PDB file of C-alpha atoms in Angstrom:
ATOM      1  CA  ILE G   1       0.280   0.186   0.213  1.00 92.00           C
ATOM      2  CA  VAL G   2       1.718   2.866  -1.034  1.00 95.00           C
ATOM      3  CA  ASP G   3       0.303   6.124   0.747  1.00 93.00           C
ATOM      4  CA  ASN G   4       0.525   9.116  -1.488  1.00 93.00           C
ATOM      5  CA  GLU G   5      -1.033  12.421   0.681  1.00 89.00           C
ATOM      6  CA  PRO G   6       1.059  12.315   3.674  1.00 86.00           C
ATOM      7  CA  ASP G   7       0.300  16.174   4.654  1.00 87.00           C
ATOM      8  CA  ASP G   8      -3.325  13.889   5.698  1.00 86.00           C
ATOM      9  CA  GLN G   9      -1.915  12.920   8.912  1.00 87.00           C
ATOM     10  CA  GLU G  10      -5.797  11.146  10.276  1.00 89.00           C
ATOM     11  CA  ILE G  11      -6.373   9.330   6.810  1.00 86.00           C
ATOM     12  CA  SER G  12      -2.655   8.059   7.287  1.00 85.00           C
ATOM     13  CA  SER G  13      -3.049   7.154  10.500  1.00 89.00           C
ATOM     14  CA  GLN G  14      -6.540   4.958  10.213  1.00 90.00           C
ATOM     15  CA  VAL G  15      -5.160   2.525   7.597  1.00 87.00           C
ATOM     16  CA  GLU G  16      -1.733   2.439   9.296  1.00 87.00           C
ATOM     17  CA  ALA G  17      -3.596   1.577  11.991  1.00 89.00           C
ATOM     18  CA  VAL G  18      -6.028  -1.351   9.410  1.00 89.00           C
ATOM     19  CA  VAL G  19      -3.074  -1.626   7.707  1.00 87.00           C
ATOM     20  CA  SER G  20      -1.234  -3.167  10.982  1.00 87.00           C
ATOM     21  CA  LYS G  21      -4.035  -5.736  11.695  1.00 87.00           C
ATOM     22  CA  PHE G  22      -2.667  -7.763   9.073  1.00 85.00           C
ATOM     23  CA  ALA G  23       0.653  -8.055   9.604  1.00 74.00           C
ATOM     24  CA  ASP G  24       1.614 -10.872   8.873  1.00 73.00           C
ATOM     25  CA  LYS G  25      -0.062 -11.493   5.519  1.00 75.00           C
ATOM     26  CA  ASN G  26       2.977 -10.269   3.648  1.00 82.00           C
ATOM     27  CA  ILE G  27       1.516  -6.314   3.768  1.00 87.00           C
ATOM     28  CA  ARG G  28       3.946  -3.496   3.176  1.00 89.00           C
ATOM     29  CA  TYR G  29       2.784   0.586   3.782  1.00 90.00           C
ATOM     30  CA  CYS G  30       4.124   3.105   2.036  1.00 93.00           C
ATOM     31  CA  ARG G  31       4.490   6.306   2.555  1.00 92.00           C
ATOM     32  CA  ASN G  32       5.275   8.999   0.380  1.00 94.00           C
ATOM     33  CA  THR G  33       7.580  12.056   2.464  1.00 93.00           C
ATOM     34  CA  GLN G  34       5.186  14.242  -0.120  1.00 94.00           C
ATOM     35  CA  ASN G  35       2.807  14.455  -2.872  1.00 94.00           C
ATOM     36  CA  ILE G  36       3.831  12.478  -6.212  1.00 95.00           C
ATOM     37  CA  GLY G  37       1.083  13.090  -7.633  1.00 93.00           C
ATOM     38  CA  MET G  38      -0.707  10.425  -9.830  1.00 92.00           C
ATOM     39  CA  PHE G  39       1.733   8.683 -12.257  1.00 95.00           C
ATOM     40  CA  GLY G  40       4.839   9.384 -10.468  1.00 96.00           C
ATOM     41  CA  ASN G  41       3.017   7.167  -7.893  1.00 97.00           C
ATOM     42  CA  TRP G  42       2.713   4.930 -10.196  1.00 97.00           C
ATOM     43  CA  ASN G  43       5.752   5.063 -10.731  1.00 97.00           C
ATOM     44  CA  ARG G  44       6.627   4.014  -7.284  1.00 97.00           C
ATOM     45  CA  CYS G  45       4.622   1.336  -6.525  1.00 97.00           C
ATOM     46  CA  ILE G  46       6.791  -0.800  -9.927  1.00 97.00           C
ATOM     47  CA  GLU G  47      10.129   0.510  -7.812  1.00 97.00           C
ATOM     48  CA  LEU G  48       8.778  -0.572  -4.487  1.00 96.00           C
ATOM     49  CA  ALA G  49       7.635  -4.191  -5.876  1.00 95.00           C
ATOM     50  CA  ARG G  50       8.832  -7.420  -5.447  1.00 93.00           C
ATOM     51  CA  GLY G  51       7.336  -9.492  -6.932  1.00 93.00           C
ATOM     52  CA  GLN G  52       7.655 -11.492 -10.416  1.00 95.00           C
ATOM     53  CA  TYR G  53       3.772  -9.483 -11.506  1.00 96.00           C
ATOM     54  CA  ILE G  54       2.244  -6.850 -11.258  1.00 96.00           C
ATOM     55  CA  SER G  55      -0.534  -4.408 -10.866  1.00 97.00           C
ATOM     56  CA  ILE G  56      -2.205  -1.676  -9.553  1.00 97.00           C
ATOM     57  CA  LEU G  57      -4.930  -0.746  -7.870  1.00 96.00           C
ATOM     58  CA  ASN G  58      -7.380   2.816  -7.050  1.00 93.00           C
ATOM     59  CA  ASP G  59      -8.421   2.834  -3.319  1.00 89.00           C
ATOM     60  CA  ASP G  60     -11.245   3.683  -5.446  1.00 89.00           C
ATOM     61  CA  ASP G  61     -12.100   0.601  -7.673  1.00 93.00           C
ATOM     62  CA  LEU G  62     -12.118  -3.203  -7.063  1.00 95.00           C
ATOM     63  CA  LEU G  63     -10.853  -6.423  -8.134  1.00 96.00           C
ATOM     64  CA  SER G  64     -12.646  -9.675  -8.307  1.00 96.00           C
ATOM     65  CA  SER G  65     -11.589 -12.477  -5.639  1.00 95.00           C
ATOM     66  CA  MET G  66     -10.493 -14.099  -8.611  1.00 96.00           C
ATOM     67  CA  PHE G  67      -8.506 -11.371 -10.768  1.00 97.00           C
ATOM     68  CA  LEU G  68      -4.765 -13.192  -9.893  1.00 96.00           C
ATOM     69  CA  GLU G  69      -6.008 -16.734 -10.391  1.00 96.00           C
ATOM     70  CA  LYS G  70      -7.557 -16.178 -14.163  1.00 96.00           C
ATOM     71  CA  SER G  71      -5.210 -13.403 -14.605  1.00 96.00           C
ATOM     72  CA  ILE G  72      -2.191 -15.264 -14.137  1.00 95.00           C
ATOM     73  CA  GLN G  73      -3.487 -18.524 -15.588  1.00 94.00           C
ATOM     74  CA  ARG G  74      -4.235 -16.469 -18.849  1.00 93.00           C
ATOM     75  CA  LEU G  75      -0.299 -15.116 -19.156  1.00 93.00           C
ATOM     76  CA  LYS G  76       0.698 -19.107 -18.224  1.00 91.00           C
ATOM     77  CA  GLN G  77      -1.040 -19.957 -21.515  1.00 92.00           C
ATOM     78  CA  ASP G  78       1.305 -17.902 -23.521  1.00 92.00           C
ATOM     79  CA  PRO G  79       4.503 -17.871 -22.921  1.00 91.00           C
ATOM     80  CA  GLU G  80       5.247 -14.576 -25.487  1.00 94.00           C
ATOM     81  CA  ALA G  81       2.548 -12.344 -23.319  1.00 96.00           C
ATOM     82  CA  LYS G  82       3.709  -9.780 -20.776  1.00 97.00           C
ATOM     83  CA  ALA G  83       0.144  -8.960 -19.172  1.00 97.00           C
ATOM     84  CA  VAL G  84      -3.058  -9.459 -19.713  1.00 97.00           C
ATOM     85  CA  VAL G  85      -6.204  -6.995 -19.198  1.00 95.00           C
ATOM     86  CA  SER G  86      -9.688  -8.357 -17.999  1.00 93.00           C
ATOM     87  CA  ASP G  87     -12.524  -6.651 -18.903  1.00 88.00           C
ATOM     88  CA  PHE G  88     -14.653  -4.260 -16.151  1.00 89.00           C
ATOM     89  CA  VAL G  89     -17.734  -3.128 -15.323  1.00 86.00           C
ATOM     90  CA  LYS G  90     -18.745   1.228 -14.351  1.00 84.00           C
ATOM     91  CA  LEU G  91     -19.515   1.403 -10.846  1.00 84.00           C
ATOM     92  CA  GLN G  92     -22.088   4.077 -10.285  1.00 79.00           C
ATOM     93  CA  ASN G  93     -24.251   5.006  -7.090  1.00 78.00           C
ATOM     94  CA  ASN G  94     -23.361   1.361  -6.099  1.00 77.00           C
ATOM     95  CA  ARG G  95     -25.271   0.546  -9.423  1.00 77.00           C
ATOM     96  CA  GLU G  96     -22.634  -1.340 -11.901  1.00 75.00           C
ATOM     97  CA  TYR G  97     -23.053  -0.347 -15.602  1.00 68.00           C
ATOM     98  CA  GLU G  98     -21.864  -2.343 -18.642  1.00 63.00           C
ATOM     99  CA  VAL G  99     -20.204  -0.024 -20.324  1.00 57.00           C
ATOM    100  CA  PHE G 100     -21.314  -0.937 -23.294  1.00 50.00           C
ATOM    101  CA  GLY G 101     -25.071  -0.321 -22.262  1.00 48.00           C
ATOM    102  CA  THR G 102     -27.025  -3.796 -20.636  1.00 48.00           C
ATOM    103  CA  SER G 103     -24.933  -7.143 -20.830  1.00 55.00           C
ATOM    104  CA  TRP G 104     -27.105  -8.094 -24.798  1.00 56.00           C
ATOM    105  CA  LEU G 105     -26.033  -4.795 -26.102  1.00 55.00           C
ATOM    106  CA  ARG G 106     -22.134  -5.686 -24.809  1.00 56.00           C
ATOM    107  CA  ARG G 107     -22.531  -9.193 -26.353  1.00 59.00           C
ATOM    108  CA  LEU G 108     -24.395  -8.019 -29.576  1.00 59.00           C
ATOM    109  CA  ASP G 109     -20.375  -5.601 -29.720  1.00 55.00           C
ATOM    110  CA  ARG G 110     -18.416  -8.984 -28.605  1.00 55.00           C
ATOM    111  CA  ARG G 111     -19.975 -10.683 -31.835  1.00 56.00           C
ATOM    112  CA  LEU G 112     -20.421  -8.408 -34.626  1.00 55.00           C
ATOM    113  CA  PHE G 113     -16.653  -6.059 -33.625  1.00 49.00           C
ATOM    114  CA  TRP G 114     -14.552  -8.061 -31.487  1.00 49.00           C
ATOM    115  CA  GLN G 115     -13.762 -11.530 -32.303  1.00 46.00           C
ATOM    116  CA  GLN G 116     -10.731 -11.189 -34.554  1.00 48.00           C
ATOM    117  CA  HIS G 117      -9.667  -9.300 -31.481  1.00 51.00           C
ATOM    118  CA  LEU G 118     -10.187 -11.075 -28.172  1.00 59.00           C
ATOM    119  CA  LYS G 119      -7.271 -13.011 -27.799  1.00 80.00           C
ATOM    120  CA  HIS G 120      -4.636  -9.846 -27.474  1.00 85.00           C
ATOM    121  CA  LEU G 121      -4.865  -6.698 -27.370  1.00 86.00           C
ATOM    122  CA  ASP G 122      -3.441  -5.100 -30.408  1.00 81.00           C
ATOM    123  CA  PRO G 123      -2.143  -1.250 -30.132  1.00 81.00           C
ATOM    124  CA  ARG G 124      -4.169  -0.436 -33.572  1.00 76.00           C
ATOM    125  CA  ASP G 125      -7.298  -0.981 -31.521  1.00 73.00           C
ATOM    126  CA  LEU G 126      -6.182   1.862 -28.133  1.00 77.00           C
ATOM    127  CA  LEU G 127      -5.989   4.930 -31.472  1.00 72.00           C
ATOM    128  CA  SER G 128      -9.951   5.011 -30.626  1.00 66.00           C
ATOM    129  CA  GLY G 129      -9.310   5.098 -27.345  1.00 67.00           C
ATOM    130  CA  ASN G 130      -7.588   3.259 -24.022  1.00 74.00           C
ATOM    131  CA  ARG G 131      -9.745   0.689 -22.917  1.00 78.00           C
ATOM    132  CA  ILE G 132      -7.899   0.279 -19.869  1.00 88.00           C
ATOM    133  CA  PRO G 133      -9.257   2.850 -16.658  1.00 88.00           C
ATOM    134  CA  GLY G 134      -5.739   3.905 -15.635  1.00 90.00           C
ATOM    135  CA  THR G 135      -4.614   0.590 -14.201  1.00 95.00           C
ATOM    136  CA  LEU G 136      -7.061  -1.281 -13.717  1.00 95.00           C
ATOM    137  CA  GLY G 137      -7.485  -4.994 -14.582  1.00 95.00           C
ATOM    138  CA  VAL G 138      -3.997  -5.273 -14.719  1.00 97.00           C
ATOM    139  CA  LEU G 139      -1.958  -8.042 -14.918  1.00 98.00           C
ATOM    140  CA  GLY G 140       1.424  -7.475 -15.759  1.00 97.00           C
ATOM    141  CA  LEU G 141       5.903  -8.713 -15.166  1.00 97.00           C
ATOM    142  CA  LYS G 142       7.328  -6.695 -14.091  1.00 97.00           C
ATOM    143  CA  GLU G 143      10.266  -5.961 -16.042  1.00 97.00           C
ATOM    144  CA  ALA G 144       8.225  -5.209 -19.143  1.00 97.00           C
ATOM    145  CA  PHE G 145       6.676  -2.395 -16.731  1.00 97.00           C
ATOM    146  CA  VAL G 146      10.177  -0.972 -15.851  1.00 97.00           C
ATOM    147  CA  SER G 147      12.154  -1.376 -19.620  1.00 97.00           C
ATOM    148  CA  LEU G 148      10.018   1.075 -20.786  1.00 95.00           C
ATOM    149  CA  GLY G 149      10.376   3.511 -17.393  1.00 96.00           C
ATOM    150  CA  GLY G 150       6.607   3.380 -15.722  1.00 95.00           C
ATOM    151  CA  PHE G 151       4.825   5.913 -16.536  1.00 96.00           C
ATOM    152  CA  ASN G 152       5.846   9.750 -18.324  1.00 93.00           C
ATOM    153  CA  SER G 153       3.618  12.228 -15.382  1.00 91.00           C
ATOM    154  CA  ASN G 154       5.465  14.800 -18.282  1.00 88.00           C
ATOM    155  CA  LEU G 155       2.017  13.130 -20.002  1.00 84.00           C
ATOM    156  CA  TYR G 156      -0.317  14.418 -17.082  1.00 85.00           C
ATOM    157  CA  PRO G 157      -3.714  13.523 -18.146  1.00 83.00           C
ATOM    158  CA  ALA G 158      -2.373  10.656 -20.730  1.00 83.00           C
ATOM    159  CA  ALA G 159       0.633   8.840 -19.339  1.00 90.00           C
ATOM    160  CA  ASP G 160      -1.598   5.647 -18.995  1.00 91.00           C
ATOM    161  CA  TYR G 161      -2.498   6.480 -23.019  1.00 86.00           C
ATOM    162  CA  VAL G 162       0.253   6.672 -24.298  1.00 87.00           C
ATOM    163  CA  PHE G 163       2.052   3.954 -22.136  1.00 93.00           C
ATOM    164  CA  TRP G 164       0.167   1.509 -23.097  1.00 92.00           C
ATOM    165  CA  ILE G 165      -0.052   2.428 -26.857  1.00 88.00           C
ATOM    166  CA  LEU G 166       3.973   1.959 -26.329  1.00 90.00           C
ATOM    167  CA  PHE G 167       2.979  -1.473 -23.859  1.00 95.00           C
ATOM    168  CA  SER G 168       0.753  -3.077 -26.757  1.00 92.00           C
ATOM    169  CA  SER G 169       3.564  -1.630 -28.905  1.00 88.00           C
ATOM    170  CA  LYS G 170       6.409  -4.137 -27.610  1.00 94.00           C
ATOM    171  CA  PHE G 171       5.281  -6.597 -26.070  1.00 96.00           C
ATOM    172  CA  ARG G 172       2.477  -9.151 -26.002  1.00 95.00           C
ATOM    173  CA  VAL G 173      -0.765  -8.104 -24.611  1.00 95.00           C
ATOM    174  CA  GLU G 174      -3.592 -11.065 -23.273  1.00 94.00           C
ATOM    175  CA  LEU G 175      -7.036 -10.271 -23.033  1.00 90.00           C
ATOM    176  CA  LEU G 176      -9.812 -11.918 -20.596  1.00 90.00           C
ATOM    177  CA  ASP G 177     -12.573 -11.396 -22.056  1.00 82.00           C
ATOM    178  CA  GLU G 178     -14.090 -11.783 -18.865  1.00 88.00           C
ATOM    179  CA  VAL G 179     -15.318  -9.440 -16.103  1.00 90.00           C
ATOM    180  CA  GLN G 180     -13.184  -8.956 -13.123  1.00 94.00           C
ATOM    181  CA  CYS G 181     -13.102  -5.412 -12.583  1.00 94.00           C
ATOM    182  CA  LYS G 182     -15.667  -2.918 -11.430  1.00 93.00           C
ATOM    183  CA  TYR G 183     -14.361   1.002 -11.946  1.00 91.00           C
ATOM    184  CA  ARG G 184     -15.703   3.480  -9.871  1.00 86.00           C
ATOM    185  CA  TRP G 185     -17.449   6.147 -12.430  1.00 77.00           C
ATOM    186  CA  GLU G 186     -17.616   8.820  -9.628  1.00 68.00           C
ATOM    187  CA  VAL G 187     -16.845  12.862  -8.578  1.00 57.00           C
ATOM    188  CA  ASN G 188     -13.088  12.677  -8.544  1.00 60.00           C
ATOM    189  CA  GLU G 189      -9.975  14.441 -10.620  1.00 58.00           C
ATOM    190  CA  SER G 190     -10.880  12.807 -13.495  1.00 59.00           C
ATOM    191  CA  LEU G 191     -14.624  13.828 -14.471  1.00 57.00           C
ATOM    192  CA  LYS G 192     -13.078  17.451 -13.907  1.00 60.00           C
ATOM    193  CA  SER G 193     -14.232  19.458 -16.898  1.00 60.00           C
ATOM    194  CA  GLU G 194     -10.381  20.644 -16.964  1.00 61.00           C
ATOM    195  CA  VAL G 195      -8.608  17.471 -16.960  1.00 61.00           C
ATOM    196  CA  SER G 196     -11.443  16.198 -19.032  1.00 60.00           C
ATOM    197  CA  ASP G 197     -10.358  18.717 -21.953  1.00 63.00           C
ATOM    198  CA  SER G 198      -7.386  17.913 -21.065  1.00 68.00           C
ATOM    199  CA  PHE G 199      -7.815  13.820 -21.720  1.00 63.00           C
ATOM    200  CA  PHE G 200      -9.385  14.243 -25.062  1.00 64.00           C
ATOM    201  CA  TYR G 201      -7.361  16.774 -26.595  1.00 65.00           C
ATOM    202  CA  CYS G 202      -4.026  14.725 -25.672  1.00 70.00           C
ATOM    203  CA  ASN G 203      -5.490  11.661 -26.919  1.00 67.00           C
ATOM    204  CA  HIS G 204      -5.919  13.031 -30.273  1.00 66.00           C
ATOM    205  CA  PHE G 205      -3.056  15.074 -30.158  1.00 70.00           C
ATOM    206  CA  ILE G 206      -1.797  11.265 -29.647  1.00 70.00           C
ATOM    207  CA  ARG G 207      -3.044   9.827 -32.021  1.00 69.00           C
ATOM    208  CA  ARG G 208      -2.578  12.419 -34.967  1.00 69.00           C
ATOM    209  CA  GLN G 209       1.236  11.673 -34.047  1.00 69.00           C
ATOM    210  CA  VAL G 210       1.230   8.087 -34.258  1.00 67.00           C
ATOM    211  CA  LEU G 211      -0.902   8.204 -37.525  1.00 63.00           C
ATOM    212  CA  ASP G 212       1.033  11.426 -39.425  1.00 64.00           C
ATOM    213  CA  LYS G 213       4.654   8.036 -39.060  1.00 64.00           C
ATOM    214  CA  ASN G 214       2.961   5.758 -39.513  1.00 60.00           C
ATOM    215  CA  SER G 215      -0.264   6.846 -43.193  1.00 60.00           C
ATOM    216  CA  ARG G 216       0.221   7.212 -46.422  1.00 62.00           C
ATOM    217  CA  HIS G 217      -2.863   9.202 -46.089  1.00 59.00           C
ATOM    218  CA  PRO G 218      -2.574  11.768 -43.877  1.00 60.00           C
ATOM    219  CA  LYS G 219      -5.645  14.288 -45.334  1.00 61.00           C
ATOM    220  CA  LEU G 220      -8.380  11.449 -44.726  1.00 57.00           C
ATOM    221  CA  PHE G 221      -6.735  10.533 -40.815  1.00 60.00           C
ATOM    222  CA  GLU G 222      -7.002  13.276 -40.097  1.00 61.00           C
ATOM    223  CA  MET G 223     -11.285  13.910 -40.486  1.00 58.00           C
ATOM    224  CA  LEU G 224     -10.826  10.072 -38.405  1.00 59.00           C
ATOM    225  CA  ASN G 225      -8.936  11.190 -35.434  1.00 59.00           C
ATOM    226  CA  ILE G 226     -11.210  14.018 -35.976  1.00 58.00           C
ATOM    227  CA  SER G 227     -14.310  11.373 -36.263  1.00 57.00           C
ATOM    228  CA  LEU G 228     -12.891  10.231 -33.067  1.00 60.00           C
ATOM    229  CA  SER G 229     -12.695  13.010 -30.638  1.00 58.00           C
ATOM    230  CA  ARG G 230     -15.799  13.873 -30.946  1.00 56.00           C
ATOM    231  CA  ASN G 231     -16.851  10.698 -30.241  1.00 54.00           C
ATOM    232  CA  SER G 232     -14.782   9.187 -27.380  1.00 56.00           C
ATOM    233  CA  TYR G 233     -16.065  12.599 -25.678  1.00 51.00           C
ATOM    234  CA  PHE G 234     -20.063  11.449 -26.504  1.00 49.00           C
ATOM    235  CA  PHE G 235     -19.152   8.306 -24.993  1.00 50.00           C
ATOM    236  CA  HIS G 236     -16.964   9.734 -21.564  1.00 51.00           C
ATOM    237  CA  HIS G 237     -19.704  12.198 -21.291  1.00 50.00           C
ATOM    238  CA  GLN G 238     -23.239  10.766 -21.149  1.00 50.00           C
ATOM    239  CA  ASN G 239     -24.195   8.461 -17.847  1.00 48.00           C
ATOM    240  CA  GLN G 240     -25.848   5.203 -20.024  1.00 47.00           C
ATOM    241  CA  ARG G 241     -28.854   6.092 -16.944  1.00 52.00           C
ATOM    242  CA  ASN G 242     -31.757   5.034 -18.901  1.00 55.00           C
ATOM    243  CA  TYR G 243     -32.351   2.584 -21.934  1.00 58.00           C
ATOM    244  CA  ILE G 244     -31.936   5.840 -24.297  1.00 58.00           C
ATOM    245  CA  GLN G 245     -28.309   6.992 -22.614  1.00 58.00           C
ATOM    246  CA  ARG G 246     -27.356   2.972 -22.497  1.00 58.00           C
ATOM    247  CA  PHE G 247     -27.994   2.337 -26.852  1.00 62.00           C
ATOM    248  CA  GLN G 248     -26.677   6.291 -27.348  1.00 60.00           C
ATOM    249  CA  GLY G 249     -23.410   4.424 -26.426  1.00 58.00           C
ATOM    250  CA  PHE G 250     -24.154   1.351 -28.088  1.00 59.00           C
ATOM    251  CA  LEU G 251     -24.223   3.589 -31.101  1.00 63.00           C
ATOM    252  CA  SER G 252     -20.924   4.865 -30.512  1.00 61.00           C
ATOM    253  CA  SER G 253     -19.417   2.346 -29.980  1.00 60.00           C
ATOM    254  CA  ILE G 254     -20.769   1.130 -32.792  1.00 62.00           C
ATOM    255  CA  ARG G 255     -19.588   3.557 -34.302  1.00 62.00           C
ATOM    256  CA  LEU G 256     -15.672   3.443 -32.715  1.00 61.00           C
ATOM    257  CA  ARG G 257     -15.392  -0.065 -34.243  1.00 61.00           C
ATOM    258  CA  ILE G 258     -15.891   0.953 -37.144  1.00 65.00           C
ATOM    259  CA  PHE G 259     -12.801   3.115 -37.315  1.00 64.00           C
ATOM    260  CA  ILE G 260     -10.945   0.825 -35.855  1.00 61.00           C
ATOM    261  CA  LYS G 261     -11.653  -1.416 -38.939  1.00 63.00           C
ATOM    262  CA  VAL G 262     -10.585   1.363 -41.288  1.00 64.00           C
ATOM    263  CA  ILE G 263      -6.961   2.177 -38.600  1.00 63.00           C
ATOM    264  CA  HIS G 264      -6.452  -1.639 -39.270  1.00 60.00           C
ATOM    265  CA  GLN G 265      -7.003  -1.765 -42.656  1.00 64.00           C
ATOM    266  CA  LEU G 266      -4.066   1.502 -43.094  1.00 63.00           C
ATOM    267  CA  LEU G 267      -2.404   0.843 -40.661  1.00 64.00           C
ATOM    268  CA  PRO G 268       0.627  -0.950 -40.774  1.00 62.00           C
ATOM    269  CA  SER G 269       0.426  -4.082 -37.675  1.00 61.00           C
TER     270      SER G 269
END
């Protein structure tokens, strides 16, 4: 457990008191001397990790009791894989929401667009947006995280997006098509309007850099990138609380999948 709020003595004392009750459970509690930011703290977690595998869990998200077993089992099926990514659901106001609407929409989405991509994460798929919420649902080898130098804090708030594009470009990443984690979708730093706007600006810029370097169709890809940014903005901001919004979310995901198809056809693997 890495505490990145050293100035909040009350919370830190409460956390330390709880951890002390599990002293015999191989749990370590580390407290930063100063707040080093979200990505700096993730890098601190990587630095402090002693095991072969790494999975970083933020304090408001949840993992299933089978996450580790399922993830390691999947990794061992492919000796070349360096990480595995599990599926997730949103958790908002203590209610669970499918990322693409209702469960039957999710199944239809999988059948229509993801049959060829259910086993491995292709970096071209990430150009439609970051399908990994930060670090949630990822279990990987520490050596792979270290070899990339961790997360670049200078790329806030999109450092994780860049990291996963680089990671999946260099290493084989398995996909576990099972919901093994819950992503808490509440009012926090990530949902502040200025942070959200920075997300889309950074993601748009990152895609433009990748597409410019690899594409023979720059004008087409610029149009595609603008469409992706607009679509991602809508998909991120709608709450999917009623059936109309969920269906709109599904239509949004269909557009994303069509964009992915185009990218796969026009970009080299």
